[in-house]
Each structure stands twice: as C-alpha cells, then as structure tokens.
Short mmCIF file of C-alpha atoms in Angstrom, two decimals:
data_model
loop_
_atom_site.label_atom_id
_atom_site.label_comp_id
_atom_site.label_asym_id
_atom_site.label_seq_id
_atom_site.Cartn_x
_atom_site.Cartn_y
_atom_site.Cartn_z
CA MET A 1 112.11 128.74 148.08
CA LYS A 2 112.28 125.38 146.83
CA TYR A 3 110.98 122.38 148.57
CA MET A 4 110.62 119.45 146.91
CA ALA A 5 106.82 116.94 147.98
CA LEU A 6 108.03 113.25 147.92
CA ILE A 7 104.92 111.16 148.00
CA TYR A 8 105.48 107.68 149.25
CA SER A 9 102.28 104.87 150.11
CA ALA A 10 102.25 100.80 149.71
CA GLU A 11 101.36 99.57 146.80
CA ASN A 12 97.96 97.90 147.80
CA ALA A 13 97.04 101.59 149.72
CA GLY A 14 94.06 103.27 147.96
CA PRO A 15 92.02 103.44 145.05
CA GLN A 16 93.66 100.20 142.50
CA TYR A 17 93.89 100.36 138.99
CA GLY A 18 90.77 100.24 136.91
CA THR A 19 88.48 101.26 139.22
CA PRO A 20 85.76 104.19 139.37
CA GLU A 21 87.72 105.05 142.74
CA PHE A 22 91.33 105.13 140.28
CA LYS A 23 89.50 107.27 137.76
CA GLN A 24 88.60 110.25 140.26
CA MET A 25 91.94 110.43 141.71
CA LEU A 26 93.58 110.45 138.44
CA ALA A 27 90.99 113.32 137.87
CA ASP A 28 91.85 115.15 141.37
CA TYR A 29 95.64 114.49 140.71
CA HIS A 30 94.86 115.97 137.76
CA SER A 31 92.74 119.71 139.01
CA VAL A 32 95.76 120.32 142.00
CA THR A 33 98.24 120.27 139.53
CA GLU A 34 96.82 123.34 137.56
CA LEU A 35 96.07 124.74 140.78
CA PHE A 36 99.65 124.51 141.82
CA GLU A 37 100.12 125.59 138.13
CA LYS A 38 97.22 128.34 138.39
CA ASP A 39 98.81 129.83 141.73
CA GLY A 40 102.44 129.88 140.40
CA VAL A 41 104.55 127.53 142.75
CA LEU A 42 104.37 124.61 140.58
CA ILE A 43 107.72 123.85 139.37
CA SER A 44 107.43 120.37 138.19
CA GLY A 45 106.15 117.18 139.37
CA ASP A 46 105.54 113.89 138.20
CA GLY A 47 104.17 110.30 138.60
CA LEU A 48 106.67 106.77 138.65
CA GLN A 49 106.32 103.85 137.01
CA ASP A 50 105.92 101.46 139.65
CA VAL A 51 108.54 99.55 141.97
CA ASN A 52 109.02 96.53 139.84
CA THR A 53 110.10 98.69 136.79
CA ALA A 54 112.55 100.20 139.47
CA THR A 55 116.72 99.35 138.12
CA THR A 56 119.42 100.62 141.67
CA ILE A 57 122.72 100.95 140.68
CA SER A 58 126.07 101.88 142.63
CA VAL A 59 129.65 102.79 141.23
CA ARG A 60 132.24 100.86 143.47
CA ASN A 61 136.82 101.16 142.54
CA GLY A 62 134.99 101.62 139.36
CA LYS A 63 132.53 98.69 139.19
CA THR A 64 129.32 99.74 137.81
CA GLU A 65 126.64 96.75 140.28
CA THR A 66 123.29 96.58 138.65
CA ILE A 67 120.43 95.29 140.85
CA ASP A 68 117.21 94.36 140.03
CA GLY A 69 114.72 96.72 142.11
CA PRO A 70 114.42 99.23 144.52
CA PHE A 71 117.19 101.31 146.83
CA ALA A 72 115.52 100.14 149.61
CA GLU A 73 112.53 97.23 150.28
CA THR A 74 109.86 99.08 152.41
CA LYS A 75 106.44 98.83 152.04
CA GLU A 76 105.92 102.40 151.37
CA GLN A 77 107.58 103.64 147.67
CA LEU A 78 107.90 106.51 146.02
CA GLY A 79 105.92 107.17 143.55
CA GLY A 80 105.95 110.69 142.38
CA TYR A 81 107.01 113.75 142.75
CA TYR A 82 106.38 117.96 142.77
CA LEU A 83 108.91 120.71 143.28
CA PHE A 84 107.23 122.77 144.51
CA ASP A 85 109.01 127.29 144.35
CA CYS A 86 107.38 128.59 147.36
CA ASP A 87 107.58 131.63 150.08
CA ASN A 88 107.61 129.13 152.91
CA LEU A 89 107.49 126.25 154.84
CA ASP A 90 103.95 126.90 156.02
CA GLN A 91 102.95 127.67 152.47
CA VAL A 92 104.53 124.73 150.91
CA LEU A 93 102.73 122.61 153.56
CA LYS A 94 99.52 123.88 152.64
CA TYR A 95 100.09 122.72 149.14
CA ALA A 96 101.43 119.30 149.73
CA ALA A 97 98.25 118.69 151.78
CA MET A 98 96.67 119.01 148.87
CA ILE A 99 97.99 115.62 147.33
CA PRO A 100 95.89 113.53 146.76
CA THR A 101 97.31 110.09 147.51
CA VAL A 102 97.59 112.24 151.40
CA LYS A 103 94.35 110.77 152.48
CA TYR A 104 96.44 106.89 152.41
CA GLY A 105 99.79 107.67 152.27
CA ARG A 106 102.40 110.28 153.20
CA VAL A 107 103.99 113.12 151.65
CA GLU A 108 107.35 114.27 152.72
CA VAL A 109 108.38 117.64 152.18
CA ARG A 110 111.57 118.38 151.83
CA PRO A 111 113.77 121.51 150.85
CA LEU A 112 115.71 122.15 148.01
CA MET A 113 120.32 123.22 148.89
CA GLU A 114 120.84 126.57 148.06
CA TYR A 115 124.59 126.70 146.41
CA MET B 1 124.49 142.57 189.51
CA ASN B 2 120.67 141.23 190.61
CA SER B 3 118.98 143.73 188.94
CA PHE B 4 120.84 142.90 185.66
CA ASN B 5 119.74 139.30 186.00
CA SER B 6 116.73 139.92 186.49
CA ILE B 7 115.94 142.94 183.43
CA ILE B 8 117.77 140.23 181.22
CA LYS B 9 115.18 137.37 181.85
CA LYS B 10 112.91 139.62 182.18
CA ASP B 11 113.53 140.66 178.78
CA TRP B 12 114.87 138.26 177.53
CA GLY B 13 112.25 137.12 175.30
CA ARG B 14 111.41 140.26 173.98
CA ILE B 15 114.76 141.35 172.56
CA ILE B 16 115.21 138.10 170.56
CA ALA B 17 111.92 138.38 169.53
CA LEU B 18 112.86 141.75 168.02
CA LEU B 19 116.50 140.66 166.68
CA SER B 20 114.36 137.82 165.31
CA ASN B 21 111.94 139.96 162.92
CA TYR B 22 114.81 141.60 162.39
CA LEU B 23 117.78 139.88 161.36
CA HIS B 24 115.34 136.97 160.16
CA ASP B 25 117.85 134.48 161.74
CA LEU B 26 117.40 132.85 165.31
CA ASP B 27 121.20 131.94 165.54
CA LEU B 28 123.18 135.39 165.16
CA ALA B 29 119.62 136.23 167.29
CA GLU B 30 121.15 135.08 170.29
CA ASP B 31 124.39 135.13 169.47
CA ALA B 32 124.20 139.02 169.08
CA MET B 33 121.88 138.87 172.96
CA GLN B 34 125.06 136.92 173.92
CA ASP B 35 127.35 139.69 173.15
CA ALA B 36 125.07 142.09 173.81
CA LEU B 37 124.77 140.97 177.60
CA GLU B 38 128.82 140.91 177.55
CA SER B 39 129.10 144.46 176.57
CA ALA B 40 126.62 145.63 179.19
CA LEU B 41 128.25 143.99 182.17
CA ILE B 42 131.39 145.56 181.29
CA HIS B 43 129.51 149.11 180.59
CA TRP B 44 126.52 148.87 183.42
CA ARG B 45 129.52 148.51 186.02
CA LYS B 46 131.27 151.33 184.62
CA ASN B 47 128.32 153.77 183.90
CA GLY B 48 125.45 152.25 186.38
CA ILE B 49 122.25 150.62 184.24
CA PRO B 50 120.80 152.99 181.51
CA LYS B 51 117.21 154.16 181.38
CA ASN B 52 116.94 152.24 179.30
CA PRO B 53 118.41 149.01 179.38
CA GLN B 54 116.22 147.32 176.86
CA ALA B 55 116.56 149.62 174.40
CA TRP B 56 120.55 149.63 175.03
CA LEU B 57 119.91 145.90 175.33
CA LEU B 58 118.23 146.01 171.96
CA THR B 59 120.52 148.75 169.68
CA THR B 60 123.72 146.98 171.23
CA ALA B 61 122.77 143.19 170.34
CA LYS B 62 122.24 145.31 166.59
CA HIS B 63 125.23 147.09 165.92
CA LYS B 64 127.12 143.14 166.98
CA ALA B 65 125.26 141.26 164.37
CA LEU B 66 125.56 143.87 161.61
CA ASP B 67 129.68 143.51 163.34
CA LYS B 68 128.78 140.12 162.43
CA ILE B 69 127.40 139.97 159.47
CA ARG B 70 130.84 141.98 158.19
CA ARG B 71 133.29 139.53 159.49
CA ALA B 72 131.90 136.72 158.03
CA ARG B 73 133.59 134.12 155.73
CA ASN B 74 130.65 134.46 153.15
CA PHE B 75 129.88 138.35 153.23
CA GLU B 76 129.89 139.51 149.40
CA SER B 77 126.78 136.59 149.80
CA LYS B 78 125.33 138.37 152.22
CA LYS B 79 126.24 141.73 151.25
CA LYS B 80 122.58 142.33 150.07
CA ASP B 81 121.13 141.64 153.41
CA TYR B 82 123.73 143.87 155.81
CA LEU B 83 122.76 147.04 153.59
CA ARG B 84 119.57 145.63 153.81
CA LEU B 85 119.23 145.89 157.68
CA LEU B 86 121.69 148.51 157.69
CA GLN B 87 119.19 150.28 156.61
CA LEU B 88 116.25 149.11 158.69
CA ASN B 89 118.23 149.84 161.36
CA GLU B 90 118.78 153.52 160.48
CA SER B 91 115.27 153.89 159.85
CA ASN B 92 113.24 152.92 162.97
CA ASN B 93 116.80 153.78 165.29
CA LYS B 94 113.95 156.26 166.48
CA GLU B 95 111.56 154.20 167.79
CA ASP B 96 114.03 151.47 169.69
CA PHE B 97 113.41 153.28 172.51
CA PHE B 98 109.10 152.27 172.49
CA ILE B 99 110.20 148.37 172.99
CA ALA B 100 107.03 146.52 170.58
CA ASP B 101 105.96 142.77 171.24
CA GLU B 102 106.89 140.58 168.58
CA ARG B 103 106.99 137.63 171.39
CA LEU B 104 103.78 136.00 169.84
CA ARG B 105 105.45 135.51 166.84
CA LEU B 106 108.68 133.85 168.02
CA ILE B 107 105.97 131.47 170.10
CA PHE B 108 104.83 130.70 166.80
CA THR B 109 107.89 129.41 165.27
CA CYS B 110 110.05 127.63 168.26
CA CYS B 111 106.57 126.02 168.44
CA HIS B 112 105.75 125.60 164.51
CA PRO B 113 104.85 121.46 164.13
CA ALA B 114 107.42 120.39 161.57
CA LEU B 115 109.55 121.29 164.68
CA ALA B 116 109.87 118.37 167.21
CA LYS B 117 108.10 118.50 170.02
CA SER B 118 111.26 118.05 172.63
CA THR B 119 112.84 120.45 170.62
CA SER B 120 110.19 123.05 170.52
CA VAL B 121 110.44 122.50 174.57
CA ALA B 122 114.14 123.41 174.52
CA LEU B 123 113.73 126.66 172.00
CA THR B 124 111.01 128.11 173.70
CA LEU B 125 112.56 128.18 177.54
CA ARG B 126 115.62 128.71 175.82
CA LEU B 127 114.67 131.86 172.77
CA LEU B 128 111.37 132.96 175.33
CA GLY B 129 112.20 132.35 179.04
CA GLY B 130 115.97 133.02 179.13
CA LEU B 131 117.07 129.56 180.68
CA THR B 132 120.15 129.06 179.57
CA THR B 133 121.63 125.69 178.04
CA GLN B 134 122.85 124.19 180.53
CA GLU B 135 119.41 125.14 183.21
CA ILE B 136 117.44 123.61 180.52
CA ALA B 137 119.67 120.35 180.42
CA SER B 138 119.58 120.46 184.05
CA ALA B 139 115.85 120.29 184.42
CA TYR B 140 115.41 117.94 181.46
CA LEU B 141 118.57 115.48 183.17
CA VAL B 142 120.24 115.22 179.78
CA SER B 143 123.88 116.57 179.31
CA ALA B 144 124.18 120.23 178.60
CA GLN B 145 126.06 118.95 175.18
CA THR B 146 122.74 116.91 174.23
CA MET B 147 120.66 119.88 175.59
CA ALA B 148 122.82 122.35 172.76
CA GLN B 149 122.81 120.52 170.11
CA ARG B 150 118.88 119.74 170.36
CA ILE B 151 119.21 123.47 170.16
CA VAL B 152 120.89 123.60 167.33
CA ARG B 153 119.27 121.27 165.35
CA GLY B 154 116.08 122.93 166.15
CA LYS B 155 117.28 126.68 164.58
CA ARG B 156 118.96 124.70 161.50
CA LYS B 157 115.71 123.14 160.54
CA ILE B 158 113.78 126.18 160.97
CA LYS B 159 116.74 127.94 159.09
CA LYS B 160 117.06 125.67 156.22
CA ALA B 161 113.65 124.64 156.00
CA GLY B 162 112.15 128.20 155.26
CA ILE B 163 109.88 128.01 159.26
CA SER B 164 109.65 131.71 158.74
CA TYR B 165 108.93 134.17 161.15
CA VAL B 166 105.37 134.76 160.65
CA LEU B 167 101.82 134.45 162.62
CA PRO B 168 99.91 131.40 161.21
CA GLU B 169 96.89 132.35 158.94
CA LYS B 170 93.38 132.93 160.36
CA ASP B 171 92.36 129.26 159.49
CA ASN B 172 95.91 127.64 160.34
CA PHE B 173 95.80 129.70 163.58
CA GLN B 174 93.47 127.99 166.39
CA LEU B 175 95.36 124.01 165.04
CA ARG B 176 98.67 125.82 166.17
CA LEU B 177 97.95 127.83 168.82
CA GLY B 178 96.71 124.29 170.55
CA ARG B 179 100.20 123.40 169.34
CA VAL B 180 101.86 126.39 171.30
CA LEU B 181 99.30 125.01 174.87
CA THR B 182 100.37 121.56 174.04
CA VAL B 183 104.30 122.35 174.61
CA ILE B 184 103.96 124.69 177.47
CA TYR B 185 101.89 121.97 178.92
CA LEU B 186 105.05 119.97 178.68
CA ILE B 187 107.04 122.23 180.21
CA PHE B 188 104.95 122.17 183.29
CA ASN B 189 104.35 118.38 183.57
CA GLU B 190 107.42 117.58 183.70
CA GLY B 191 108.17 120.31 186.50
CA TYR B 192 104.99 118.87 187.70
CA CYS B 193 105.71 114.81 187.74
CA ALA B 194 109.48 115.68 189.03
CA ALA B 195 110.43 113.52 191.88
CA ASN B 196 110.83 115.62 194.74
CA ASN B 197 114.53 114.75 195.54
CA THR B 198 115.72 115.71 192.63
CA LYS B 199 116.58 118.47 191.54
CA LEU B 200 115.07 122.11 192.66
CA ILE B 201 115.38 123.63 188.75
CA ARG B 202 113.15 120.34 187.42
CA GLN B 203 109.89 122.24 189.90
CA SER B 204 110.80 126.05 188.43
CA LEU B 205 109.40 124.58 185.53
CA CYS B 206 105.96 124.99 186.91
CA VAL B 207 107.04 128.54 187.12
CA GLU B 208 108.38 128.94 184.02
CA ALA B 209 105.27 127.17 182.21
CA ILE B 210 102.76 129.83 184.24
CA ARG B 211 104.87 132.51 183.99
CA LEU B 212 105.06 131.78 179.65
CA GLY B 213 101.36 130.63 179.93
CA THR B 214 100.66 134.69 181.61
CA ILE B 215 102.94 135.92 178.25
CA LEU B 216 100.98 134.16 175.62
CA LEU B 217 97.96 135.17 177.70
CA ASN B 218 99.07 138.54 177.25
CA LEU B 219 99.65 138.96 173.94
CA CYS B 220 96.48 136.92 172.88
CA PRO B 221 94.00 137.81 175.84
CA GLN B 222 90.40 137.09 173.45
CA GLU B 223 91.48 132.47 173.67
CA SER B 224 89.69 130.94 175.74
CA GLU B 225 91.78 127.38 175.59
CA VAL B 226 94.55 130.58 176.74
CA LYS B 227 92.94 131.00 180.08
CA GLY B 228 91.79 127.57 180.37
CA LEU B 229 95.19 126.31 179.85
CA LEU B 230 96.56 129.46 182.54
CA SER B 231 94.48 128.40 184.67
CA LEU B 232 94.87 124.81 184.97
CA LEU B 233 98.42 125.04 185.38
CA LEU B 234 97.92 127.89 188.31
CA LEU B 235 95.35 125.28 190.06
CA HIS B 236 97.24 122.23 189.67
CA ASP B 237 100.55 123.96 191.47
CA SER B 238 98.20 125.17 193.87
CA ARG B 239 98.64 122.45 195.65
CA VAL B 240 102.36 121.93 194.96
CA LYS B 241 103.46 122.79 198.66
CA ALA B 242 100.50 119.89 200.11
CA ARG B 243 101.76 117.02 197.54
CA PHE B 244 104.94 116.46 199.78
CA ASN B 245 106.53 115.70 203.20
CA SER B 246 109.59 116.83 205.01
CA GLN B 247 110.99 113.71 203.74
CA GLY B 248 110.49 114.28 200.31
CA ASP B 249 107.39 111.49 200.62
CA PHE B 250 104.36 112.16 198.01
CA ILE B 251 100.72 112.16 199.39
CA SER B 252 98.08 111.86 197.30
CA LEU B 253 95.46 113.97 196.73
CA GLU B 254 93.07 112.57 199.51
CA LYS B 255 95.21 112.60 202.58
CA GLN B 256 96.93 116.16 201.71
CA ASP B 257 96.75 118.76 204.57
CA ARG B 258 94.17 120.91 202.58
CA SER B 259 95.53 124.23 204.76
CA LEU B 260 98.67 124.51 202.51
CA TRP B 261 97.51 125.20 199.40
CA ASN B 262 97.66 127.64 197.82
CA LYS B 263 94.56 130.25 198.25
CA LEU B 264 95.02 133.20 196.31
CA GLN B 265 96.43 130.88 193.56
CA ILE B 266 93.23 129.12 193.56
CA LYS B 267 91.25 132.41 193.34
CA GLN B 268 93.26 133.42 190.24
CA GLY B 269 92.62 130.58 188.75
CA ALA B 270 89.04 130.57 189.56
CA GLU B 271 88.65 133.71 187.98
CA LEU B 272 90.50 132.99 185.13
CA LEU B 273 88.33 129.50 184.55
CA LYS B 274 85.56 131.56 184.82
CA SER B 275 86.10 134.31 182.11
CA ALA B 276 87.39 131.21 179.55
CA LEU B 277 83.77 129.71 180.33
CA GLY B 278 81.80 132.85 180.35
CA GLN B 279 83.23 133.32 176.37
CA LYS B 280 81.02 130.05 175.49
CA SER B 281 84.53 128.37 173.69
CA ILE B 282 84.34 125.30 174.91
CA GLY B 283 87.79 123.42 175.05
CA SER B 284 89.88 120.74 176.80
CA TYR B 285 91.94 123.29 179.06
CA GLN B 286 89.16 124.35 180.55
CA ILE B 287 87.54 122.04 181.34
CA GLN B 288 90.32 120.13 182.48
CA ALA B 289 90.58 123.48 184.92
CA ALA B 290 87.08 123.26 185.83
CA ILE B 291 87.85 119.75 187.15
CA SER B 292 90.79 121.01 188.52
CA ALA B 293 89.17 123.49 190.32
CA LEU B 294 86.40 121.34 191.68
CA HIS B 295 89.21 119.76 193.37
CA CYS B 296 90.57 122.38 194.72
CA GLN B 297 87.87 124.48 195.77
CA ALA B 298 86.10 121.39 198.33
CA SER B 299 86.69 121.71 202.30
CA SER B 300 87.81 118.19 202.17
CA PHE B 301 88.10 115.33 199.92
CA LYS B 302 84.53 113.87 201.05
CA LYS B 303 82.65 116.47 199.82
CA THR B 304 84.50 116.89 196.95
CA ASP B 305 81.77 117.72 194.41
CA TRP B 306 82.16 114.05 192.02
CA HIS B 307 79.02 114.31 190.54
CA GLN B 308 79.83 117.16 188.40
CA ILE B 309 83.45 115.89 188.36
CA VAL B 310 81.98 112.49 186.66
CA LEU B 311 79.95 115.28 183.91
CA LEU B 312 82.94 116.49 183.00
CA TYR B 313 84.98 114.19 182.20
CA GLU B 314 82.86 112.76 180.85
CA GLU B 315 82.66 115.91 178.24
CA LEU B 316 86.19 115.12 178.04
CA LEU B 317 85.56 112.37 176.63
CA LYS B 318 83.72 113.82 173.26
CA ILE B 319 86.47 116.25 172.67
CA THR B 320 89.73 113.70 173.36
CA PRO B 321 88.83 110.36 173.38
CA SER B 322 91.62 108.29 175.47
CA SER B 323 91.37 105.51 177.75
CA ILE B 324 93.47 107.43 180.16
CA ILE B 325 90.93 110.21 180.81
CA LYS B 326 88.56 107.11 180.79
CA LEU B 327 90.17 105.69 183.69
CA ASN B 328 90.33 108.83 185.42
CA GLN B 329 86.51 109.26 185.38
CA LEU B 330 86.70 105.99 186.76
CA MET B 331 88.27 106.94 189.68
CA ALA B 332 86.10 109.75 190.21
CA LYS B 333 83.06 107.26 189.44
CA SER B 334 84.44 105.10 192.71
CA HIS B 335 83.50 107.51 195.37
CA ILE B 336 79.21 107.73 193.84
CA ALA B 337 79.17 104.14 192.29
CA PRO B 338 79.39 100.79 194.06
CA ALA B 339 83.17 99.67 193.56
CA GLN B 340 82.30 96.45 191.55
CA ASP B 341 80.32 98.20 188.50
CA VAL B 342 83.65 100.43 188.42
CA LEU B 343 86.15 97.18 188.31
CA LYS B 344 83.77 95.74 185.45
CA GLU B 345 84.68 99.01 183.64
CA LEU B 346 87.98 99.40 184.41
CA ASN B 347 89.09 95.78 183.38
CA GLU B 348 87.71 97.16 179.94
CA LEU B 349 90.37 99.14 179.40
CA GLU B 350 93.29 96.76 180.01
CA GLU B 351 94.30 95.88 176.92
CA GLN B 352 94.75 99.63 175.84
CA LEU B 353 96.58 100.46 180.09
CA LEU B 354 98.85 96.82 179.78
CA LYS B 355 101.65 98.80 180.27
CA TYR B 356 100.24 102.27 182.32
CA HIS B 357 101.41 102.02 185.99
CA PRO B 358 98.05 104.59 187.41
CA PHE B 359 95.72 101.79 185.92
CA TYR B 360 96.75 99.00 187.98
CA VAL B 361 97.37 101.83 191.66
CA ALA B 362 93.27 102.44 189.96
CA LYS B 363 92.01 98.41 190.06
CA ALA B 364 93.59 97.73 193.50
CA GLU B 365 92.11 100.72 195.06
CA LEU B 366 88.89 98.93 194.16
CA LEU B 367 89.85 95.53 194.73
CA VAL B 368 90.60 97.21 199.06
CA THR B 369 87.31 98.97 198.99
CA LEU B 370 85.95 95.61 197.73
CA LYS B 371 88.19 94.23 200.04
CA LYS B 372 89.79 91.18 198.21
CA PRO B 373 93.58 92.60 199.80
CA ASP B 374 95.40 89.28 198.18
CA GLU B 375 94.72 90.49 194.77
CA ALA B 376 95.15 94.18 195.04
CA TYR B 377 98.49 93.99 196.53
CA ARG B 378 99.00 91.86 193.02
CA GLN B 379 98.13 94.45 191.73
CA ILE B 380 100.36 97.08 192.93
CA LYS B 381 102.85 94.47 192.31
CA LYS B 382 102.70 94.96 189.02
CA ALA B 383 102.06 99.17 189.37
CA LEU B 384 105.50 98.94 190.81
CA ARG B 385 106.79 97.06 187.94
CA LEU B 386 105.71 99.77 185.59
CA CYS B 387 106.27 102.56 187.50
CA GLN B 388 109.64 104.79 186.84
CA ASN B 389 109.22 107.94 188.66
CA SER B 390 111.09 107.10 192.28
CA THR B 391 109.02 109.12 194.49
CA ILE B 392 105.77 107.48 193.45
CA LYS B 393 107.40 104.12 193.60
CA SER B 394 108.00 104.75 197.29
CA HIS B 395 104.70 105.35 197.30
CA LEU B 396 103.46 102.62 196.08
CA GLU B 397 106.06 100.76 197.98
CA SER B 398 104.13 102.70 201.50
CA LYS B 399 100.93 101.25 199.80
CA LEU B 400 102.22 97.40 199.77
CA LYS B 401 103.19 98.06 203.48
CA LEU B 402 100.63 99.23 204.32
CA PHE B 403 98.74 95.70 202.87
CA TYR B 404 100.78 93.44 204.99
CA SER B 405 100.17 94.79 208.35
CA GLY B 406 96.36 94.79 207.88
CA ILE B 407 95.37 98.34 208.19
CA GLU B 408 93.88 99.49 204.79
#
C-alpha cells in the first residue's frame, strides 16, 4: 500500500538554521532517507521551502484568485513529505517514527487512494 | 432457542476471528456471519442443532461470503481475491471441524492504537463480545445509529488505512498489549461507574469485560499484566452487590456490608494476583489489584492494612505518575497520619484536580476530621457542582444533610 507521510512542525520548534543541531538534523534526514531506500519502501520524499514562499490559488466562476501565503494560517505547517510503499500501517508507522521532525513536530500518515 | 443464543454468544468472536483471517475484511466477515445465523435459525429449527454447530456456522458463513463477493457490482476487480478464497476454501474444508482460535489477532486489530479508544471499545464488544449494535448503544447511552456509525467508521479505517490482521511484532508487543488492556479496563469502568438506576445493560459491561479478560488470558497465559488486570476486575466486581442499597443509593466502601462481597470471586482474584506477582514482572494492573485485594481481604474498614496500601500507591506512582493516584494515596494515608499533614499535601494537588469532584470530597472528609464542618460543607458543594453521576450526586447530597443535622 502507498502511504504519504506529511511532516508538520511549528517554525520556531526544533533546531534553528545555522546551529550545529540543525546540521545534525540534516545528517539524520540524510541517513533515514538512505535507510528507507535500502529497505525498499521509499517512493519519494522532499522538504518544502518555508511558508513565506507559499502561494495559494482558487478558481471560482472561472476567475483565479491568488493569495500570498499558505492555505491555512496554523501554528504547525507542512514542511515536507515522504511517499512510502509499505505492507501495512504498522510498517509505515515504524518508518514514520524515524523521521527526525517527529521529535518536535508531528507526522500525519495517510494512505493513498487506490483506483 | 436458548441454546442457539448461547452458542452464538460463546462462539461469535471465535468464528468472526476465523472469517476475518480468511477474508481479510471485517465488514464482510460480520455480514457473512449474520447471514449464516439467519440460515442457522431456519435449518436448526427444522433439523435440530448440528453436532458441530461452530463448524456448521463457519462453513455456511464462508459460502455466504463467497456468494456476496460473486454478486458484488465490482466483481471483475475482485475476481482474483475470489479465486484465492475459493481455492483456500477447498483446501481447508476438512480442517473446519477443528476450530482454531484466531481471536488474539482480532483483539489486536480492534484495539490498534491508530483507532480512537471509543472506537476500539465498540469494535471489541461487537466483534469479540458478540453484543449487538443496539446493546452496545444502550450501554453507552447513545443512539443505535450513532453506535452503528462508529462501528462502520472503525471498520472502514481498518480497511482503508491498512491496519493488518496480524499479531504485533515482538518489540512492539507489550505496548500493543497495553492498549488492549486499556480497552478492556475502559469497558469495565463504564459498567462499574454506571449509576445504579440506569439500565442493567450498563452494568453487564463489567461481566463482559471480565469475559474478555478471561479470553485474553487464555490466549496469552504468560502475560503477568493480563493476569493483573483480570484479577483487578474480579476483585472490584466482587463488591458489586454491596455498592448500592435496595433503593439504589451508593454505599461507600467504609459503610458496605462485607458479607455481601463475593468470596469466591475474591479468592479467584487473589489467586490470579499471586500467580502474576510470582512472575516478577510488575505492572500497574498488578499493583492496583494488590490494593484492591487488601481492601477485599480486610475484615473491616478499620482493620484495612493502610500502611501497605500507601506503599503500593507509591509503587504505582513510580510507574504512572498522576495526581489522581496521588489523591488516592493521600486518602489511604489519612487513616494512619494526622489529618492536618494530609490536608497540607492534598492542597498541593488542587491546581491539577480543579475539576475532579473526588478531590473536594476528600478535602471535606479531612475537614470533618479536623472539626471544621462549615468548610467541609463548602467543599461538598463544590463537588456537587462538578459531579455528573446521579447516584454519586445523591450520595453527596445525603452527606450534606448529615452536616446540617450535625451528626458528623
């Protein structure tokens, strides 16, 4: 089954850019991604630029409305994702728990729709 | 058809577990079982109950499930599954006469931590306990429709999110078992805390929880915390007859007629506890059972071994630090320590227990001991404002009346 792990965290939570802890976190991301690949469960995964770079659009009656900013102004924002291919929920949860951000943010795991 | 109902009640969970294992679909398993029961009603009335009713039900339910899949609108996409099942069915038809026990998988599936606890409670009662949706709804004081939706949503989550029908891995087993124990304990508590004037079905939840605990212990006989939980449930439940008078008023432990306690059940609970403690793998249910056992084995309230109980609460606090457990410890302590000292410790908990009515009851009791009835009265008033349970409410009101008449 395919699962999307959506990585959320508050902007000021966790290690801040430029600190040694931040470097360590990047290294941790690097090594878990390698592990996911090695175990054959990774389809893809990436981090996102921060929410200040977000643009949200909607189309109503053929008119496009463009808004500067994320879809919802919440404390915790989507910061990245992994797309996994796992046997079951238990397996994907085991991998999701290794994502470095779980220690200060949250990871939401959702199965992909099957057609 | 009394024997019919008892067969179903007894074997429901077992057959559902086997069907789920075979079909990989809880919904289909339940539907097929329901259809098989309808057939059974007709056939068994006509021909009598078969020699092996469980095997009969299982085989019939399998056929009903295969029929259902074949008739389904999206049969083309399910054809592969169907053929797999058909093959499986032919290969183990002979084994059907020996009904394997797959209930452990079903319990772990129903109590998966990815499901809300209230959903796990409903699924466990329905799929393992064999209670009808209507029965569960009445026990939880919600409409049958609400309960049906909760069950449907739970089964849907299991299917769509890929909660698989397997036993947890070794390194995860204790954690997952803990969740199962929580669900069974929640079922028991719902019945135990039910007001006496509510429907009997609520109290039958205690019996149901004990039954589920017994099943679980049979499936994992080496787990000391399963023994601990079952022991705790048996010990708590042994006092059930003494907890209310004939008018349905709540009677506190101190005032209970101890001759009404179920001696046999106390013995069973104590034996289970002894066996659990012998395994030297202590856990919170074993400690709680040990506390309950000390209450059950005391010849009177006065003769209760409060020193030991205070120590056991200390152990419990090490495993699960909680203000409520601390409160209970202080109440035990109040029987062996000066009320003034206990009150001082109790006041330190106020911030965390602002909305917990037993906190104010405890405080009132200490104030009564300290001969401050006016202050005690105010505490009981606070407790009354917070308490939701009608039986406990009237119990508190009668306490208030006692203050008025100056008896206490």
